[in-house]
Structure formats: structure tokens, C-alpha cells
GROMACS .gro file of C-alpha atoms in nm:
model
  212
    1MET     CA    1   3.696  -2.333 -13.828
    2LYS     CA    2   4.011  -2.611 -13.820
    3ALA     CA    3   4.254  -2.297 -13.798
    4PHE     CA    4   4.039  -2.177 -13.486
    5PHE     CA    5   4.050  -2.502 -13.295
    6SER     CA    6   4.393  -2.540 -13.372
    7ASN     CA    7   4.476  -2.226 -13.210
    8SER     CA    8   4.241  -2.265 -12.898
    9LYS     CA    9   4.421  -2.591 -12.850
   10GLN     CA   10   4.791  -2.401 -12.864
   11ALA     CA   11   4.640  -2.103 -12.661
   12LEU     CA   12   4.474  -2.393 -12.353
   13LYS     CA   13   4.818  -2.553 -12.396
   14VAL     CA   14   4.992  -2.245 -12.306
   15THR     CA   15   4.775  -2.123 -12.049
   16LEU     CA   16   4.838  -2.484 -11.843
   17LEU     CA   17   5.178  -2.472 -11.895
   18MET     CA   18   5.204  -2.110 -11.722
   19PHE     CA   19   4.922  -2.198 -11.476
   20VAL     CA   20   5.168  -2.492 -11.360
   21LEU     CA   21   5.479  -2.304 -11.395
   22CYS     CA   22   5.421  -1.972 -11.254
   23GLY     CA   23   5.130  -2.093 -11.014
   24LEU     CA   24   5.285  -2.402 -10.875
   25LEU     CA   25   5.609  -2.480 -10.941
   26TYR     CA   26   5.753  -2.124 -10.895
   27PRO     CA   27   5.568  -2.033 -10.600
   28PHE     CA   28   5.671  -2.370 -10.425
   29ALA     CA   29   6.040  -2.348 -10.527
   30VAL     CA   30   6.049  -1.982 -10.379
   31THR     CA   31   5.876  -2.074 -10.072
   32GLY     CA   32   6.131  -2.375 -10.020
   33MET     CA   33   6.449  -2.176 -10.091
   34ALA     CA   34   6.322  -1.911  -9.840
   35GLN     CA   35   6.225  -2.181  -9.560
   36VAL     CA   36   6.550  -2.349  -9.608
   37LEU     CA   37   6.790  -2.046  -9.684
   38PHE     CA   38   6.600  -1.775  -9.477
   39ASN     CA   39   6.392  -1.937  -9.257
   40HIS     CA   40   6.372  -1.686  -8.970
   41GLU     CA   41   6.328  -1.411  -9.198
   42ALA     CA   42   6.050  -1.608  -9.403
   43ASN     CA   43   5.850  -1.682  -9.109
   44GLY     CA   44   5.837  -1.321  -8.990
   45SER     CA   45   6.154  -1.255  -8.817
   46LEU     CA   46   5.946  -1.397  -8.492
   47ILE     CA   47   6.091  -1.366  -8.138
   48GLU     CA   48   6.017  -1.573  -7.855
   49MET     CA   49   6.073  -1.547  -7.488
   50ASP     CA   50   6.017  -1.782  -7.209
   51GLY     CA   51   5.849  -2.032  -7.454
   52LYS     CA   52   5.586  -1.716  -7.573
   53MET     CA   53   5.561  -1.533  -7.915
   54ILE     CA   54   5.634  -1.161  -7.794
   55GLY     CA   55   5.672  -0.984  -8.137
   56SER     CA   56   5.872  -0.950  -8.507
   57ASP     CA   57   6.216  -0.758  -8.497
   58LYS     CA   58   6.085  -0.628  -8.812
   59LEU     CA   59   5.800  -0.463  -8.636
   60GLY     CA   60   5.782  -0.182  -8.385
   61GLN     CA   61   5.619  -0.185  -8.058
   62ALA     CA   62   5.486   0.096  -7.837
   63PHE     CA   63   5.727   0.131  -7.528
   64THR     CA   64   5.650   0.386  -7.236
   65SER     CA   65   5.843   0.272  -6.933
   66PRO     CA   66   6.153   0.505  -6.837
   67GLU     CA   67   6.372   0.174  -6.813
   68PHE     CA   68   6.293   0.116  -7.195
   69PHE     CA   69   6.402   0.277  -7.508
   70TRP     CA   70   6.145   0.449  -7.689
   71GLY     CA   71   6.062   0.384  -8.071
   72ARG     CA   72   5.947   0.655  -8.307
   73VAL     CA   73   5.600   0.799  -8.315
   74SER     CA   74   5.339   0.609  -8.462
   75ALA     CA   75   5.003   0.748  -8.613
   76ILE     CA   76   4.846   0.419  -8.533
   77ASN     CA   77   5.041   0.388  -8.178
   78TYR     CA   78   5.205   0.014  -8.311
   79ASN     CA   79   4.817  -0.133  -8.302
   80VAL     CA   80   4.809  -0.124  -7.947
   81TYR     CA   81   4.477  -0.194  -7.773
   82THR     CA   82   4.411  -0.264  -7.404
   83LYS     CA   83   4.132  -0.465  -7.286
   84GLU     CA   84   3.899  -0.184  -7.235
   85ASP     CA   85   3.920  -0.081  -7.629
   86LEU     CA   86   3.797  -0.433  -7.698
   87VAL     CA   87   3.473  -0.402  -7.487
   88PRO     CA   88   3.174  -0.253  -7.643
   89ASN     CA   89   3.000   0.072  -7.564
   90ALA     CA   90   2.593   0.110  -7.512
   91LYS     CA   91   2.554   0.152  -7.907
   92GLY     CA   92   2.769  -0.157  -7.931
   93GLU     CA   93   3.121  -0.003  -8.058
   94THR     CA   94   3.450  -0.048  -7.963
   95ASN     CA   95   3.798   0.147  -7.965
   96TYR     CA   96   3.953  -0.136  -8.157
   97ASN     CA   97   4.011  -0.066  -8.551
   98GLY     CA   98   4.169  -0.353  -8.634
   99VAL     CA   99   4.560  -0.419  -8.737
  100SER     CA  100   4.682  -0.137  -8.986
  101SER     CA  101   4.996   0.071  -9.102
  102GLY     CA  102   4.999   0.425  -9.199
  103THR     CA  103   5.111   0.792  -9.099
  104PHE     CA  104   4.972   1.095  -9.024
  105ASN     CA  105   5.002   1.264  -9.378
  106TYR     CA  106   5.014   1.582  -9.241
  107ALA     CA  107   5.119   1.872  -9.453
  108PRO     CA  108   5.425   2.099  -9.304
  109SER     CA  109   5.176   2.385  -9.302
  110ASN     CA  110   4.913   2.187  -9.085
  111PRO     CA  111   4.891   2.310  -8.725
  112GLU     CA  112   4.815   1.982  -8.630
  113LEU     CA  113   5.167   1.883  -8.715
  114LYS     CA  114   5.310   2.144  -8.491
  115LYS     CA  115   5.076   2.059  -8.218
  116ARG     CA  116   5.175   1.696  -8.214
  117MET     CA  117   5.512   1.742  -8.219
  118GLU     CA  118   5.525   1.992  -7.927
  119ALA     CA  119   5.343   1.770  -7.758
  120ASP     CA  120   5.571   1.483  -7.818
  121ILE     CA  121   5.912   1.696  -7.730
  122GLU     CA  122   5.750   1.801  -7.411
  123THR     CA  123   5.670   1.469  -7.328
  124PHE     CA  124   6.041   1.347  -7.384
  125LEU     CA  125   6.174   1.632  -7.202
  126LYS     CA  126   5.985   1.587  -6.890
  127ALA     CA  127   6.123   1.202  -6.893
  128ASN     CA  128   6.486   1.313  -6.990
  129PRO     CA  129   6.547   1.613  -6.771
  130GLY     CA  130   6.896   1.665  -6.882
  131VAL     CA  131   6.838   1.683  -7.248
  132GLN     CA  132   6.784   2.007  -7.435
  133ARG     CA  133   6.516   2.039  -7.688
  134GLU     CA  134   6.757   2.126  -7.959
  135GLN     CA  135   6.933   1.794  -7.871
  136ILE     CA  136   6.655   1.569  -7.946
  137PRO     CA  137   6.701   1.343  -8.294
  138ALA     CA  138   6.445   1.403  -8.559
  139ASP     CA  139   6.327   1.055  -8.602
  140LEU     CA  140   6.208   1.043  -8.212
  141VAL     CA  141   5.976   1.319  -8.300
  142THR     CA  142   5.872   1.243  -8.661
  143ALA     CA  143   5.635   0.944  -8.771
  144SER     CA  144   5.784   0.684  -9.016
  145GLY     CA  145   5.545   0.606  -9.311
  146SER     CA  146   5.433   0.249  -9.189
  147GLY     CA  147   5.388   0.355  -8.823
  148LEU     CA  148   5.582   0.050  -8.727
  149ASP     CA  149   5.926   0.120  -8.772
  150PRO     CA  150   6.131  -0.107  -8.542
  151HIS     CA  151   6.411   0.092  -8.532
  152ILE     CA  152   6.561   0.443  -8.407
  153SER     CA  153   6.860   0.628  -8.511
  154VAL     CA  154   7.186   0.536  -8.279
  155GLU     CA  155   7.172   0.887  -8.165
  156SER     CA  156   6.809   0.814  -8.066
  157ALA     CA  157   6.923   0.549  -7.861
  158LYS     CA  158   7.205   0.730  -7.661
  159ILE     CA  159   7.032   1.020  -7.578
  160GLN     CA  160   6.813   0.755  -7.377
  161ILE     CA  161   7.081   0.590  -7.181
  162LYS     CA  162   7.120   0.804  -6.890
  163ARG     CA  163   6.743   0.767  -6.790
  164ILE     CA  164   6.691   0.406  -6.866
  165ALA     CA  165   7.015   0.349  -6.605
  166GLN     CA  166   6.846   0.542  -6.349
  167ALA     CA  167   6.497   0.368  -6.392
  168SER     CA  168   6.629   0.015  -6.469
  169SER     CA  169   6.951  -0.006  -6.204
  170LEU     CA  170   7.195  -0.070  -6.467
  171SER     CA  171   7.502   0.115  -6.535
  172GLU     CA  172   7.530   0.375  -6.824
  173ASP     CA  173   7.798   0.141  -6.963
  174GLU     CA  174   7.548  -0.184  -6.959
  175VAL     CA  175   7.301   0.032  -7.158
  176ASN     CA  176   7.555   0.148  -7.415
  177ASP     CA  177   7.677  -0.227  -7.463
  178ILE     CA  178   7.313  -0.319  -7.518
  179VAL     CA  179   7.304  -0.024  -7.801
  180LYS     CA  180   7.605  -0.137  -7.937
  181ALA     CA  181   7.480  -0.507  -7.961
  182ASN     CA  182   7.192  -0.432  -8.112
  183THR     CA  183   7.269  -0.168  -8.382
  184ASP     CA  184   7.244  -0.278  -8.739
  185SER     CA  185   7.518  -0.126  -8.944
  186ARG     CA  186   7.416   0.011  -9.273
  187THR     CA  187   7.365  -0.224  -9.580
  188PHE     CA  188   7.688  -0.348  -9.744
  189ASN     CA  189   7.824  -0.057  -9.517
  190VAL     CA  190   7.681   0.181  -9.800
  191PHE     CA  191   7.302   0.209  -9.812
  192GLY     CA  192   7.105   0.371  -9.476
  193GLU     CA  193   7.239   0.470  -9.162
  194ASP     CA  194   7.331   0.241  -8.875
  195LYS     CA  195   7.033   0.154  -8.638
  196VAL     CA  196   6.910   0.012  -8.337
  197ASN     CA  197   6.591  -0.202  -8.304
  198VAL     CA  198   6.401  -0.128  -8.011
  199LEU     CA  199   6.232  -0.425  -7.941
  200SER     CA  200   6.567  -0.646  -7.904
  201ALA     CA  201   6.749  -0.378  -7.713
  202ASN     CA  202   6.464  -0.377  -7.473
  203LEU     CA  203   6.486  -0.742  -7.427
  204ASP     CA  204   6.833  -0.732  -7.352
  205ILE     CA  205   6.770  -0.451  -7.083
  206TYR     CA  206   6.450  -0.698  -6.945
  207LYS     CA  207   6.716  -0.973  -6.917
  208LYS     CA  208   6.969  -0.755  -6.737
  209MET     CA  209   6.705  -0.650  -6.503
  210LYS     CA  210   6.587  -1.017  -6.433
  211GLY     CA  211   6.944  -1.110  -6.358
  212LYS     CA  212   6.992  -0.866  -6.105
   0.00000   0.00000   0.00000
């Protein structure tokens, strides 16, 4: 019995010690370091404009206006809802499904995948009449795993420059400079590919248009 109480006491001490170390000291230390060293990232990489929070540079948003860059296809439409979606119908139901992430998860053999891609290709070609379907970069017609990808490839941005210049009254050189300014290079110049942040680029376009 004495050995039992001795072992129990030792186990309790270890439990309390680990609780303090792992449950209190470690989280507070990591949170404190993050706030000091990576304050912007630790708080969601939020973007403000005119005193209002308009998004995060880590989360994509849906853009459909011709004067802005279009992002990747999203199975959840980047969690965009209208006021009408929040109004309940006669059964008390709404079109609001909450905030989520995910993809279509279609198999390559699924006819719905081809149907969806063809519809997206036709929409893009209609908005960009000088572009041939074989010129459309793959990432513009394929969905990301999360449905919240904030980036497009540099090629996907450049292929939209002509349309944006015509719709925004900016010159193609101005739009191209915006692409360069919002291009994130490969991590350590090795991992991944160069990519353009859609929200940041569109904010620069908006500011240029507003200043004209």
C-alpha cells in the first residue's frame, strides 16, 4: 500500500509538472514569440483598407468583375453569401451553409468534372476574347484542395492583363507592374512556384482606379 501511494504521488507530480509546462508555459511562450516576431501572420495576415477589415492575404476571395484578377475555381465559392442567402424561405431554411473549406473531389472519370471545367472555360473565353482555350493555364480551371487558395500562377495573372486594362482604364504596363509587385517568389528560391496574390493585386488595381 505504501508503494502504491508513493507511485501515485510521483505520477501526480509528473502530471502537474507536464500540465504547467505543456499546458501553460509552452503555449504562452510560443504565442508571445509569435506576437513579437510574426505579429501580422500570427493575427491572421489581415488586410485593412480605409479603416475596415477586408480580408486576409492567406484566404482567397471571389472576384468576377472584368477589371479585377480572377482567382481559382472554388467548390465553396470562397464562402461568399448574399443578403438573399440569409433570408429564410417558407420552410425556415436558408442558403447559408456556414463557413467551410473543401473541393469538388470529382474523379477524373466523373462527367461532372468535365461539365464544370467546360463551363468555366467558356466563361473565361467569353470574358477574354483574345485568348485561345489551349492558352488558359491549368490552375484557372482546376480547384484547390481547400477552395480558399489566395494565389494564381504568374501565367494566370498575365493572361488576364489585357481584359483588366480595357475594363479598368489602366494601361497594360500598369497592370503588369501590379502583377510584378504582388508576385511571391519560390520559398528559398527552391520550393513551389512563383505566384500572384489575387486580393493584394486587386487592391492595387482598385487604388489605381480610385486615383484616376
